[in-house]
Coordinates of N, CA and C in Angstrom, one line a residue:
Chain A
X777 N 14.6 -1.5 -15.0 CA 13.2 -1.3 -15.3 C 12.4 -1.8 -14.1
X778 N 11.4 -0.9 -13.6 CA 10.5 -1.3 -12.5 C 9.6 -2.4 -13.0
X779 N 9.2 -3.3 -12.0 CA 8.3 -4.3 -12.3 C 6.9 -3.8 -12.6
X780 N 6.5 -2.7 -12.0 CA 5.2 -2.0 -12.2 C 5.4 -0.6 -12.5
X781 N 4.9 -0.1 -13.6 CA 5.0 1.3 -14.0 C 3.6 2.0 -13.9
X782 N 3.6 3.1 -13.3 CA 2.3 3.9 -13.2 C 2.6 5.4 -13.4
X783 N 1.9 6.0 -14.3 CA 2.1 7.4 -14.5 C 1.7 8.2 -13.3
X784 N 2.6 9.0 -12.7 CA 2.3 9.7 -11.4 C 1.3 10.8 -11.6
X785 N 1.1 11.3 -12.8 CA 0.2 12.4 -13.0 C 0.9 13.7 -12.6
X786 N 0.2 14.7 -12.1 CA -1.2 14.6 -11.6 C -2.2 14.7 -12.8
X787 N -3.3 14.2 -12.6 CA -4.4 14.1 -13.5 C -5.5 15.0 -13.0
X788 N -6.0 16.0 -13.8 CA -7.0 16.9 -13.4 C -8.2 16.8 -14.4
X789 N -9.4 16.6 -13.9 CA -10.6 16.4 -14.7 C -11.7 17.2 -14.1
X790 N -12.7 17.5 -15.0 CA -13.9 18.2 -14.4 C -14.9 17.1 -13.9
X791 N -15.7 17.6 -12.9 CA -16.7 16.7 -12.3 C -17.6 16.1 -13.4
X792 N -17.8 14.8 -13.3 CA -18.7 14.1 -14.3 C -17.9 13.4 -15.4
X793 N -16.6 13.7 -15.5 CA -15.8 13.0 -16.5 C -15.5 11.6 -16.2
X794 N -15.2 10.8 -17.3 CA -14.7 9.5 -17.2 C -13.2 9.5 -17.0
X795 N -12.7 8.8 -16.0 CA -11.3 8.8 -15.7 C -10.8 7.4 -16.0
X796 N -9.6 7.4 -16.6 CA -8.9 6.2 -16.9 C -7.5 6.2 -16.3
X797 N -7.3 5.3 -15.4 CA -6.0 5.1 -14.7 C -5.3 3.8 -15.1
X798 N -4.0 3.8 -15.4 CA -3.4 2.6 -16.0 C -2.1 2.3 -15.3
X799 N -1.8 1.0 -15.4 CA -0.5 0.5 -15.0 C 0.0 -0.6 -16.0
X800 N 1.3 -0.6 -16.2 CA 1.9 -1.7 -17.0 C 2.8 -2.5 -16.1
X801 N 3.0 -3.7 -16.4 CA 3.9 -4.5 -15.6 C 4.7 -5.5 -16.5
X802 N 5.8 -6.0 -15.9 CA 6.7 -6.9 -16.7 C 6.7 -8.3 -16.3
X803 N 6.2 -8.6 -15.1 CA 6.3 -10.0 -14.6 C 5.0 -10.8 -15.0
X804 N 5.2 -11.7 -15.9 CA 4.0 -12.5 -16.4 C 3.4 -13.4 -15.3
X805 N 4.1 -13.6 -14.2 CA 3.6 -14.4 -13.1 C 2.5 -13.8 -12.3
X806 N 2.4 -12.5 -12.4 CA 1.3 -11.8 -11.7 C -0.1 -12.3 -12.0
X807 N -0.8 -12.6 -11.0 CA -2.2 -13.1 -11.2 C -3.2 -12.3 -10.5
X808 N -2.8 -11.6 -9.4 CA -3.7 -10.9 -8.5 C -3.5 -9.4 -8.7
X809 N -4.5 -8.7 -9.0 CA -4.4 -7.3 -9.3 C -5.3 -6.4 -8.5
X810 N -4.8 -5.4 -7.9 CA -5.6 -4.6 -7.0 C -5.4 -3.1 -7.3
X811 N -6.4 -2.3 -6.9 CA -6.4 -0.9 -6.9 C -6.6 -0.4 -5.5
X812 N -5.8 0.5 -5.0 CA -5.9 1.1 -3.7 C -6.2 2.6 -4.0
X813 N -7.0 3.2 -3.1 CA -7.2 4.6 -3.1 C -6.6 5.2 -1.8
X814 N -5.9 6.3 -1.9 CA -5.2 6.9 -0.8 C -5.6 8.4 -0.7
X815 N -6.3 8.8 0.2 CA -6.6 10.2 0.4 C -5.4 10.8 1.1
X816 N -5.3 12.2 1.0 CA -4.2 12.9 1.5 C -4.0 12.6 3.0
X817 N -2.8 12.2 3.4 CA -2.5 12.0 4.8 C -3.2 10.9 5.5
X818 N -3.6 9.9 4.6 CA -4.3 8.7 5.1 C -3.6 7.5 4.6
X819 N -4.0 6.3 5.1 CA -3.5 5.0 4.6 C -4.2 4.6 3.4
X820 N -3.5 3.8 2.5 CA -4.2 3.2 1.3 C -5.4 2.3 1.8
X821 N -6.5 2.4 1.0 CA -7.6 1.5 1.2 C -7.9 0.7 0.0
X822 N -8.2 -0.6 0.2 CA -8.4 -1.4 -1.0 C -9.7 -1.0 -1.7
X823 N -9.6 -0.8 -3.0 CA -10.8 -0.3 -3.8 C -11.3 -1.5 -4.6
X824 N -10.5 -2.1 -5.3 CA -10.9 -3.2 -6.3 C -9.9 -4.3 -6.3
X825 N -10.3 -5.5 -6.5 CA -9.5 -6.7 -6.6 C -9.9 -7.5 -7.7
X826 N -9.0 -7.9 -8.6 CA -9.3 -8.8 -9.7 C -8.3 -9.9 -9.8
X827 N -8.8 -11.1 -10.1 CA -8.0 -12.3 -10.3 C -7.9 -12.6 -11.8
X828 N -6.7 -12.7 -12.3 CA -6.4 -13.0 -13.7 C -7.0 -12.0 -14.6
X829 N -7.3 -12.3 -15.8 CA -7.8 -11.4 -16.8 C -9.3 -11.1 -16.7
X830 N -9.7 -10.0 -17.3 CA -11.2 -9.7 -17.3 C -11.5 -8.4 -16.7
X831 N -12.8 -8.2 -16.5 CA -13.3 -7.0 -16.0 C -14.0 -7.2 -14.6
X832 N -14.1 -6.2 -13.8 CA -14.8 -6.3 -12.6 C -15.4 -4.9 -12.3
X833 N -16.7 -4.9 -12.0 CA -17.4 -3.6 -11.9 C -17.9 -3.5 -10.4
X834 N -17.8 -2.3 -9.9 CA -18.4 -2.0 -8.5 C -18.8 -0.6 -8.5
X835 N -20.1 -0.4 -8.8 CA -20.7 1.0 -8.8 C -20.1 1.7 -10.0
X836 N -19.5 2.9 -9.7 CA -18.9 3.7 -10.7 C -17.5 3.3 -11.1
X837 N -17.0 2.3 -10.5 CA -15.6 1.8 -10.7 C -15.6 0.5 -11.5
X838 N -14.7 0.4 -12.5 CA -14.5 -0.8 -13.3 C -13.0 -1.0 -13.4
X839 N -12.6 -2.2 -13.0 CA -11.2 -2.7 -13.1 C -11.1 -3.6 -14.3
X840 N -10.1 -3.4 -15.1 CA -9.8 -4.3 -16.3 C -8.4 -4.8 -16.2
X841 N -8.2 -6.0 -16.6 CA -6.9 -6.7 -16.6 C -6.7 -7.3 -18.0
X842 N -5.6 -6.9 -18.7 CA -5.3 -7.6 -20.0 C -3.9 -8.2 -19.8
X843 N -3.9 -9.5 -19.5 CA -2.6 -10.1 -19.2 C -1.8 -10.3 -20.4
X844 N -2.4 -10.4 -21.6 CA -1.6 -10.6 -22.8 C -0.8 -9.3 -23.1
X845 N -1.3 -8.2 -22.7 CA -0.6 -6.9 -22.9 C 0.1 -6.4 -21.7
X846 N -0.1 -7.2 -20.5 CA 0.5 -6.8 -19.2 C 0.1 -5.4 -18.9
X847 N -1.2 -5.2 -18.9 CA -1.8 -3.8 -18.7 C -3.0 -3.9 -17.9
X848 N -3.1 -3.0 -16.9 CA -4.4 -3.0 -16.1 C -4.9 -1.6 -16.0
X849 N -6.2 -1.4 -15.9 CA -6.8 -0.1 -15.9 C -7.9 -0.1 -14.8
X850 N -8.1 1.2 -14.4 CA -9.2 1.5 -13.5 C -10.0 2.6 -14.1
X851 N -11.3 2.4 -14.4 CA -12.1 3.4 -14.9 C -13.1 3.9 -13.8
X852 N -13.2 5.3 -13.8 CA -14.2 5.9 -12.9 C -15.2 6.6 -13.7
X853 N -16.4 6.2 -13.6 CA -17.5 6.9 -14.3 C -18.1 8.1 -13.5
X854 N -18.6 9.1 -14.1 CA -19.3 10.2 -13.4 C -18.4 10.6 -12.2
X855 N -17.2 11.0 -12.5 CA -16.2 11.3 -11.4 C -16.8 12.4 -10.5
X856 N -16.5 12.3 -9.2 CA -16.9 13.3 -8.2 C -15.7 13.9 -7.5
X857 N -15.9 15.1 -7.0 CA -14.7 15.7 -6.2 C -14.2 14.8 -5.1
X858 N -15.1 14.0 -4.5 CA -14.7 13.1 -3.5 C -13.8 11.9 -4.0
X859 N -13.7 11.8 -5.3 CA -12.8 10.8 -5.9 C -11.3 11.4 -5.9
X860 N -11.1 12.6 -5.6 CA -9.8 13.2 -5.6 C -8.9 12.5 -4.6
X861 N -7.9 11.9 -5.1 CA -7.0 11.0 -4.2 C -5.9 10.5 -5.1
X862 N -5.0 9.8 -4.5 CA -3.9 9.1 -5.2 C -4.4 7.6 -5.3
X863 N -4.3 7.1 -6.6 CA -4.7 5.7 -6.8 C -3.4 4.9 -7.1
X864 N -3.3 3.8 -6.3 CA -2.1 2.9 -6.5 C -2.6 1.6 -7.0
X865 N -1.9 1.1 -8.1 CA -2.1 -0.2 -8.5 C -1.2 -1.1 -7.7
X866 N -1.6 -2.4 -7.6 CA -0.7 -3.3 -6.9 C -1.0 -4.7 -7.5
X867 N 0.1 -5.5 -7.5 CA -0.1 -6.8 -8.1 C 0.8 -7.9 -7.5
X868 N 0.4 -9.1 -7.6 CA 1.1 -10.2 -6.9 C 1.0 -11.5 -7.7
X869 N 2.0 -12.3 -7.5 CA 2.0 -13.7 -8.1 C 1.5 -14.7 -7.1
X870 N 1.0 -14.2 -6.0 CA 0.5 -15.1 -4.9 C 1.5 -15.5 -3.9
X871 N 2.7 -14.9 -3.9 CA 3.7 -15.2 -3.0 C 3.6 -14.2 -1.8
X872 N 3.5 -14.6 -0.6 CA 3.3 -13.7 0.5 C 4.5 -12.8 0.6
X873 N 4.1 -11.5 0.9 CA 5.2 -10.5 1.0 C 5.7 -10.0 -0.3
X874 N 5.1 -10.4 -1.4 CA 5.6 -9.9 -2.7 C 4.5 -9.1 -3.4
X875 N 3.8 -8.3 -2.7 CA 2.8 -7.4 -3.4 C 3.6 -6.2 -3.9
X876 N 3.5 -6.0 -5.2 CA 4.3 -4.9 -5.8 C 3.4 -3.7 -6.1
X877 N 3.7 -2.5 -5.7 CA 2.9 -1.4 -5.9 C 3.5 -0.5 -7.0
X878 N 2.6 0.2 -7.7 CA 3.0 1.2 -8.6 C 3.2 2.5 -7.8
X879 N 3.7 3.5 -8.4 CA 4.0 4.8 -7.7 C 2.8 5.5 -7.3
X880 N 1.7 5.3 -8.0 CA 0.5 6.0 -7.6 C 0.2 7.2 -8.6
X881 N -1.0 7.4 -9.0 CA -1.5 8.5 -9.8 C -2.3 9.4 -9.0
X882 N -2.0 10.7 -8.9 CA -2.8 11.7 -8.2 C -3.9 12.2 -9.1
X883 N -5.1 12.1 -8.6 CA -6.3 12.5 -9.4 C -6.9 13.7 -8.7
X884 N -7.3 14.7 -9.4 CA -8.1 15.8 -8.9 C -9.3 16.0 -9.8
X885 N -10.5 15.9 -9.1 CA -11.7 16.1 -9.8 C -12.3 17.5 -9.4
X886 N -12.4 18.4 -10.4 CA -12.8 19.8 -10.1 C -14.3 20.0 -10.2
X887 N -14.9 20.6 -9.2 CA -16.3 20.8 -9.3 C -16.7 21.7 -10.5
Chain B
X1027 N -15.0 -2.9 14.9 CA -13.5 -3.2 14.8 C -12.8 -1.9 14.4
X1028 N -11.6 -1.7 15.0 CA -10.8 -0.5 14.7 C -10.0 -0.8 13.5
X1029 N -9.8 -2.0 13.1 CA -9.0 -2.4 11.9 C -7.5 -2.4 12.3
X1030 N -6.7 -1.7 11.6 CA -5.2 -1.6 11.8 C -5.0 -0.2 12.5
X1031 N -4.4 -0.2 13.6 CA -4.1 1.0 14.3 C -2.6 1.2 14.5
X1032 N -2.1 2.4 14.4 CA -0.7 2.7 14.5 C -0.4 3.9 15.5
X1033 N 0.6 3.7 16.3 CA 1.0 4.8 17.2 C 2.5 5.0 17.1
X1034 N 3.1 6.2 17.2 CA 2.3 7.5 17.2 C 1.9 7.9 15.8
X1035 N 1.2 9.0 15.7 CA 0.8 9.5 14.4 C 1.9 10.3 13.8
X1036 N 2.6 11.0 14.6 CA 3.7 11.9 14.2 C 4.9 11.7 15.2
X1037 N 6.1 11.9 14.7 CA 7.3 11.8 15.6 C 8.4 12.6 14.9
X1038 N 9.2 13.3 15.7 CA 10.4 14.0 15.3 C 11.5 13.5 16.1
X1039 N 12.6 13.0 15.5 CA 13.7 12.4 16.2 C 15.0 13.2 15.7
X1040 N 16.0 13.1 16.6 CA 17.3 13.6 16.2 C 18.1 12.4 15.7
X1041 N 19.0 12.7 14.8 CA 19.9 11.6 14.3 C 20.6 10.9 15.5
X1042 N 20.5 9.5 15.4 CA 21.1 8.7 16.4 C 20.1 8.2 17.5
X1043 N 18.9 8.9 17.6 CA 18.0 8.5 18.6 C 17.3 7.2 18.1
X1044 N 16.7 6.5 19.1 CA 16.0 5.3 18.7 C 14.5 5.5 19.1
X1045 N 13.7 4.7 18.4 CA 12.2 4.7 18.7 C 11.6 3.4 18.1
X1046 N 10.4 3.1 18.7 CA 9.6 2.0 18.2 C 8.3 2.4 17.7
X1047 N 7.9 2.0 16.5 CA 6.6 2.3 16.0 C 5.7 1.1 16.3
X1048 N 4.5 1.4 16.8 CA 3.6 0.3 17.2 C 2.5 0.1 16.2
X1049 N 2.1 -1.2 16.0 CA 1.0 -1.5 15.1 C 0.2 -2.6 15.7
X1050 N -1.1 -2.5 15.7 CA -2.0 -3.6 16.2 C -3.2 -3.7 15.2
X1051 N -3.7 -5.0 15.1 CA -4.9 -5.2 14.3 C -5.8 -6.1 15.1
X1052 N -7.1 -5.8 15.0 CA -8.1 -6.6 15.7 C -9.0 -7.4 14.8
X1053 N -8.4 -7.8 13.6 CA -9.2 -8.5 12.6 C -8.8 -10.0 12.6
X1054 N -8.0 -10.4 13.5 CA -7.5 -11.8 13.6 C -6.7 -12.2 12.3
X1055 N -6.0 -11.3 11.7 CA -5.2 -11.5 10.6 C -3.9 -12.2 10.9
X1056 N -3.5 -13.1 10.1 CA -2.2 -13.8 10.3 C -1.0 -13.0 9.9
X1057 N -1.0 -12.4 8.8 CA 0.2 -11.8 8.2 C 0.1 -10.3 8.4
X1058 N 1.3 -9.7 8.7 CA 1.4 -8.3 9.0 C 2.7 -7.7 8.3
X1059 N 2.6 -6.4 7.9 CA 3.7 -5.8 7.1 C 4.0 -4.4 7.6
X1060 N 5.3 -4.0 7.3 CA 5.7 -2.7 7.5 C 6.2 -2.1 6.2
X1061 N 5.7 -0.9 5.8 CA 6.1 -0.3 4.6 C 6.6 1.1 4.9
X1062 N 7.4 1.7 4.0 CA 7.6 3.1 4.1 C 7.2 3.7 2.7
X1063 N 6.7 4.9 2.8 CA 6.3 5.6 1.5 C 7.0 6.9 1.4
X1064 N 7.7 7.1 0.3 CA 8.4 8.3 0.0 C 8.0 8.8 -1.3
X1065 N 8.0 10.1 -1.5 CA 7.6 10.8 -2.8 C 8.4 10.2 -3.9
X1066 N 7.7 9.8 -5.0 CA 8.3 9.2 -6.2 C 8.8 7.8 -6.1
X1067 N 8.7 7.2 -4.9 CA 9.2 5.9 -4.6 C 8.1 4.9 -4.4
X1068 N 6.9 5.3 -4.2 CA 5.8 4.4 -3.9 C 5.9 3.8 -2.5
X1069 N 5.3 2.7 -2.3 CA 5.3 1.9 -1.1 C 6.4 0.8 -1.2
X1070 N 7.3 0.8 -0.2 CA 8.4 -0.2 -0.2 C 8.3 -1.0 1.1
X1071 N 8.4 -2.3 0.9 CA 8.3 -3.2 2.0 C 9.5 -3.3 2.8
X1072 N 9.4 -3.1 4.2 CA 10.6 -3.1 5.0 C 10.7 -4.5 5.6
X1073 N 9.7 -5.0 6.3 CA 9.7 -6.3 6.9 C 8.2 -6.8 6.8
X1074 N 8.1 -8.1 6.9 CA 6.8 -8.7 7.0 C 6.8 -9.9 8.0
X1075 N 5.6 -10.3 8.5 CA 5.5 -11.5 9.3 C 4.4 -12.3 8.8
X1076 N 4.7 -13.5 8.3 CA 3.7 -14.4 7.8 C 2.7 -14.9 8.8
X1077 N 3.2 -15.1 10.0 CA 2.4 -15.5 11.1 C 3.1 -15.2 12.4
X1078 N 2.4 -15.4 13.5 CA 3.0 -15.2 14.8 C 4.3 -16.0 15.0
X1079 N 5.4 -15.3 15.4 CA 6.7 -16.0 15.6 C 7.6 -16.0 14.4
X1080 N 7.2 -15.5 13.3 CA 8.1 -15.4 12.1 C 8.2 -14.0 11.6
X1081 N 9.4 -13.7 11.1 CA 9.5 -12.4 10.4 C 10.5 -12.6 9.3
X1082 N 10.3 -11.8 8.2 CA 11.2 -11.8 7.1 C 11.5 -10.5 6.5
X1083 N 12.7 -10.3 5.9 CA 13.0 -9.0 5.3 C 12.3 -8.8 4.1
X1084 N 12.0 -7.5 3.8 CA 11.4 -7.1 2.6 C 12.5 -6.4 1.7
X1085 N 12.1 -5.4 1.0 CA 13.0 -4.7 0.0 C 14.0 -3.8 0.7
X1086 N 13.6 -3.2 1.7 CA 14.5 -2.1 2.4 C 14.6 -2.3 3.9
X1087 N 15.2 -3.4 4.3 CA 15.3 -3.7 5.8 C 16.4 -3.1 6.6
X1088 N 17.4 -2.5 5.9 CA 18.6 -2.0 6.6 C 18.2 -0.8 7.5
X1089 N 18.7 -0.9 8.7 CA 18.4 0.1 9.7 C 17.2 -0.1 10.6
X1090 N 16.5 -1.2 10.3 CA 15.2 -1.5 11.0 C 15.3 -2.9 11.6
X1091 N 14.5 -3.0 12.7 CA 14.2 -4.3 13.3 C 12.8 -4.4 13.6
X1092 N 12.3 -5.7 13.7 CA 10.8 -5.8 13.9 C 10.7 -6.9 15.0
X1093 N 9.5 -6.8 15.6 CA 9.1 -7.9 16.6 C 7.6 -8.2 16.4
X1094 N 7.3 -9.5 16.2 CA 5.9 -9.9 16.2 C 5.6 -10.3 17.6
X1095 N 5.0 -9.4 18.3 CA 4.8 -9.7 19.8 C 3.8 -10.7 20.1
X1096 N 2.7 -10.8 19.3 CA 1.7 -11.8 19.3 C 0.9 -11.7 18.0
X1097 N -0.2 -12.3 17.9 CA -0.9 -12.3 16.6 C -1.4 -10.9 16.3
X1098 N -1.7 -10.1 17.3 CA -2.3 -8.8 17.0 C -1.2 -7.7 16.7
X1099 N 0.0 -7.8 17.3 CA 0.9 -6.7 17.3 C 2.2 -6.9 16.6
X1100 N 2.6 -5.9 15.9 CA 3.8 -6.0 15.1 C 4.5 -4.7 15.1
X1101 N 5.7 -4.6 15.8 CA 6.4 -3.3 16.0 C 7.6 -3.2 15.1
X1102 N 7.9 -2.0 14.8 CA 9.1 -1.6 14.0 C 10.0 -0.7 14.8
X1103 N 11.3 -1.1 14.9 CA 12.2 -0.3 15.7 C 13.4 0.2 14.9
X1104 N 13.6 1.5 15.1 CA 14.8 2.2 14.5 C 15.8 2.3 15.7
X1105 N 16.9 1.7 15.6 CA 17.9 1.7 16.7 C 18.7 3.0 16.7
X1106 N 19.1 3.5 15.5 CA 19.8 4.7 15.5 C 19.4 5.5 14.2
X1107 N 18.4 6.4 14.5 CA 17.7 7.0 13.3 C 18.7 7.9 12.5
X1108 N 18.4 7.9 11.2 CA 19.2 8.6 10.2 C 18.2 9.5 9.4
X1109 N 18.7 10.7 8.9 CA 17.8 11.5 8.1 C 17.1 10.8 6.9
X1110 N 17.8 9.7 6.4 CA 17.3 9.0 5.3 C 16.1 8.1 5.7
X1111 N 15.8 8.0 7.0 CA 14.6 7.3 7.4 C 13.4 8.2 7.6
X1112 N 13.6 9.5 7.3 CA 12.4 10.4 7.3 C 11.5 9.9 6.2
X1113 N 10.2 9.6 6.6 CA 9.3 8.9 5.7 C 7.9 8.8 6.4
X1114 N 7.0 8.3 5.7 CA 5.7 7.9 6.3 C 5.7 6.4 6.3
X1115 N 5.4 5.9 7.5 CA 5.5 4.4 7.7 C 4.0 3.9 7.9
X1116 N 3.8 2.8 7.1 CA 2.4 2.2 7.2 C 2.6 0.7 7.6
X1117 N 1.7 0.3 8.4 CA 1.5 -1.1 8.8 C 0.3 -1.6 8.1
X1118 N 0.4 -2.9 7.7 CA -0.8 -3.5 7.0 C -0.9 -5.0 7.5
X1119 N -2.1 -5.5 7.2 CA -2.3 -6.9 7.5 C -3.1 -7.6 6.4
X1120 N -3.0 -8.9 6.4 CA -3.7 -9.7 5.4 C -4.6 -10.8 6.1
X1121 N -5.8 -10.9 5.6 CA -6.7 -11.9 6.3 C -6.2 -13.3 6.3
X1122 N -6.5 -14.0 7.4 CA -6.0 -15.4 7.6 C -6.6 -16.3 6.5
X1123 N -5.8 -17.1 5.9 CA -6.2 -18.0 4.8 C -6.5 -17.4 3.5
X1124 N -6.2 -16.1 3.3 CA -6.4 -15.4 2.1 C -5.6 -16.1 1.0
X1125 N -6.2 -16.2 -0.2 CA -5.5 -16.8 -1.3 C -4.7 -15.8 -2.1
X1126 N -4.8 -14.5 -1.7 CA -4.1 -13.5 -2.3 C -3.5 -12.6 -1.3
X1127 N -2.7 -11.6 -1.7 CA -2.0 -10.8 -0.8 C -2.7 -9.5 -0.6
X1128 N -4.0 -9.5 -0.6 CA -4.8 -8.2 -0.3 C -4.4 -7.8 1.1
X1129 N -4.1 -6.5 1.2 CA -3.6 -6.0 2.4 C -4.5 -4.8 2.9
X1130 N -4.6 -4.7 4.2 CA -5.4 -3.6 4.8 C -4.5 -2.8 5.6
X1131 N -4.5 -1.5 5.4 CA -3.5 -0.6 5.9 C -4.0 0.2 7.1
X1132 N -3.0 0.6 8.0 CA -3.3 1.5 9.0 C -3.2 3.0 8.5
X1133 N -3.3 4.0 9.4 CA -3.4 5.4 9.0 C -2.0 6.0 8.8
X1134 N -0.9 5.3 9.3 CA 0.4 5.8 9.1 C 1.0 6.5 10.2
X1135 N 2.4 6.6 10.3 CA 3.2 7.4 11.2 C 4.1 8.2 10.4
X1136 N 4.0 9.5 10.6 CA 4.9 10.5 9.9 C 6.1 10.7 10.7
X1137 N 7.3 10.3 10.2 CA 8.5 10.4 11.0 C 9.5 11.3 10.3
X1138 N 10.0 12.3 11.1 CA 11.0 13.2 10.6 C 12.3 13.0 11.5
X1139 N 13.4 12.8 10.8 CA 14.7 12.6 11.5 C 15.6 13.8 11.1
X1140 N 15.9 14.6 12.2 CA 16.7 15.8 11.9 C 18.2 15.6 12.0

């Protein structure tokens, strides 16, 4: 069993939809949770970072962490075609060199 | 700031050839990393360097060597390339003193081994 599971999709939604992207994990020591966005043929870029449980909001993006269920989510409100990308979750217990990535979910937002 | 830069952007090798992938960051970050990204496999850590002068193996180090030349530069060497090393390679770095492992990535090198 992988430490981090992420549905690879692809996920296709109409412009303006609310998008929910999710990851589950098995290691209860994870405390730091990140979402990266990767456009085609580009490097991943850090989108959201959350420490421990709770919500964090940044514009149209909301990251949620539920440590009791070992489940994290990224919500995108009013999705735009420019949000079309692969979204990777990543998590760490704070040990250097031990950032674990999900497989990534490919999102397409259609105009 | 250019952030994390990688050269070359693309490379085609024949089996058995060697090459070095270059990575540099101008953000004064201490820690640097090399990953490979393959379809369905996500990002897998090859090697990392916690600070200048130190390197450690990651999840998939076989067939690779690294050099942390100075604080800015971290290179990845394939001594005898194999088709299984066809992949996209990303370099990343972490801010000095960061309490978490947030990493900032370069644009990648697409390597094909024939």
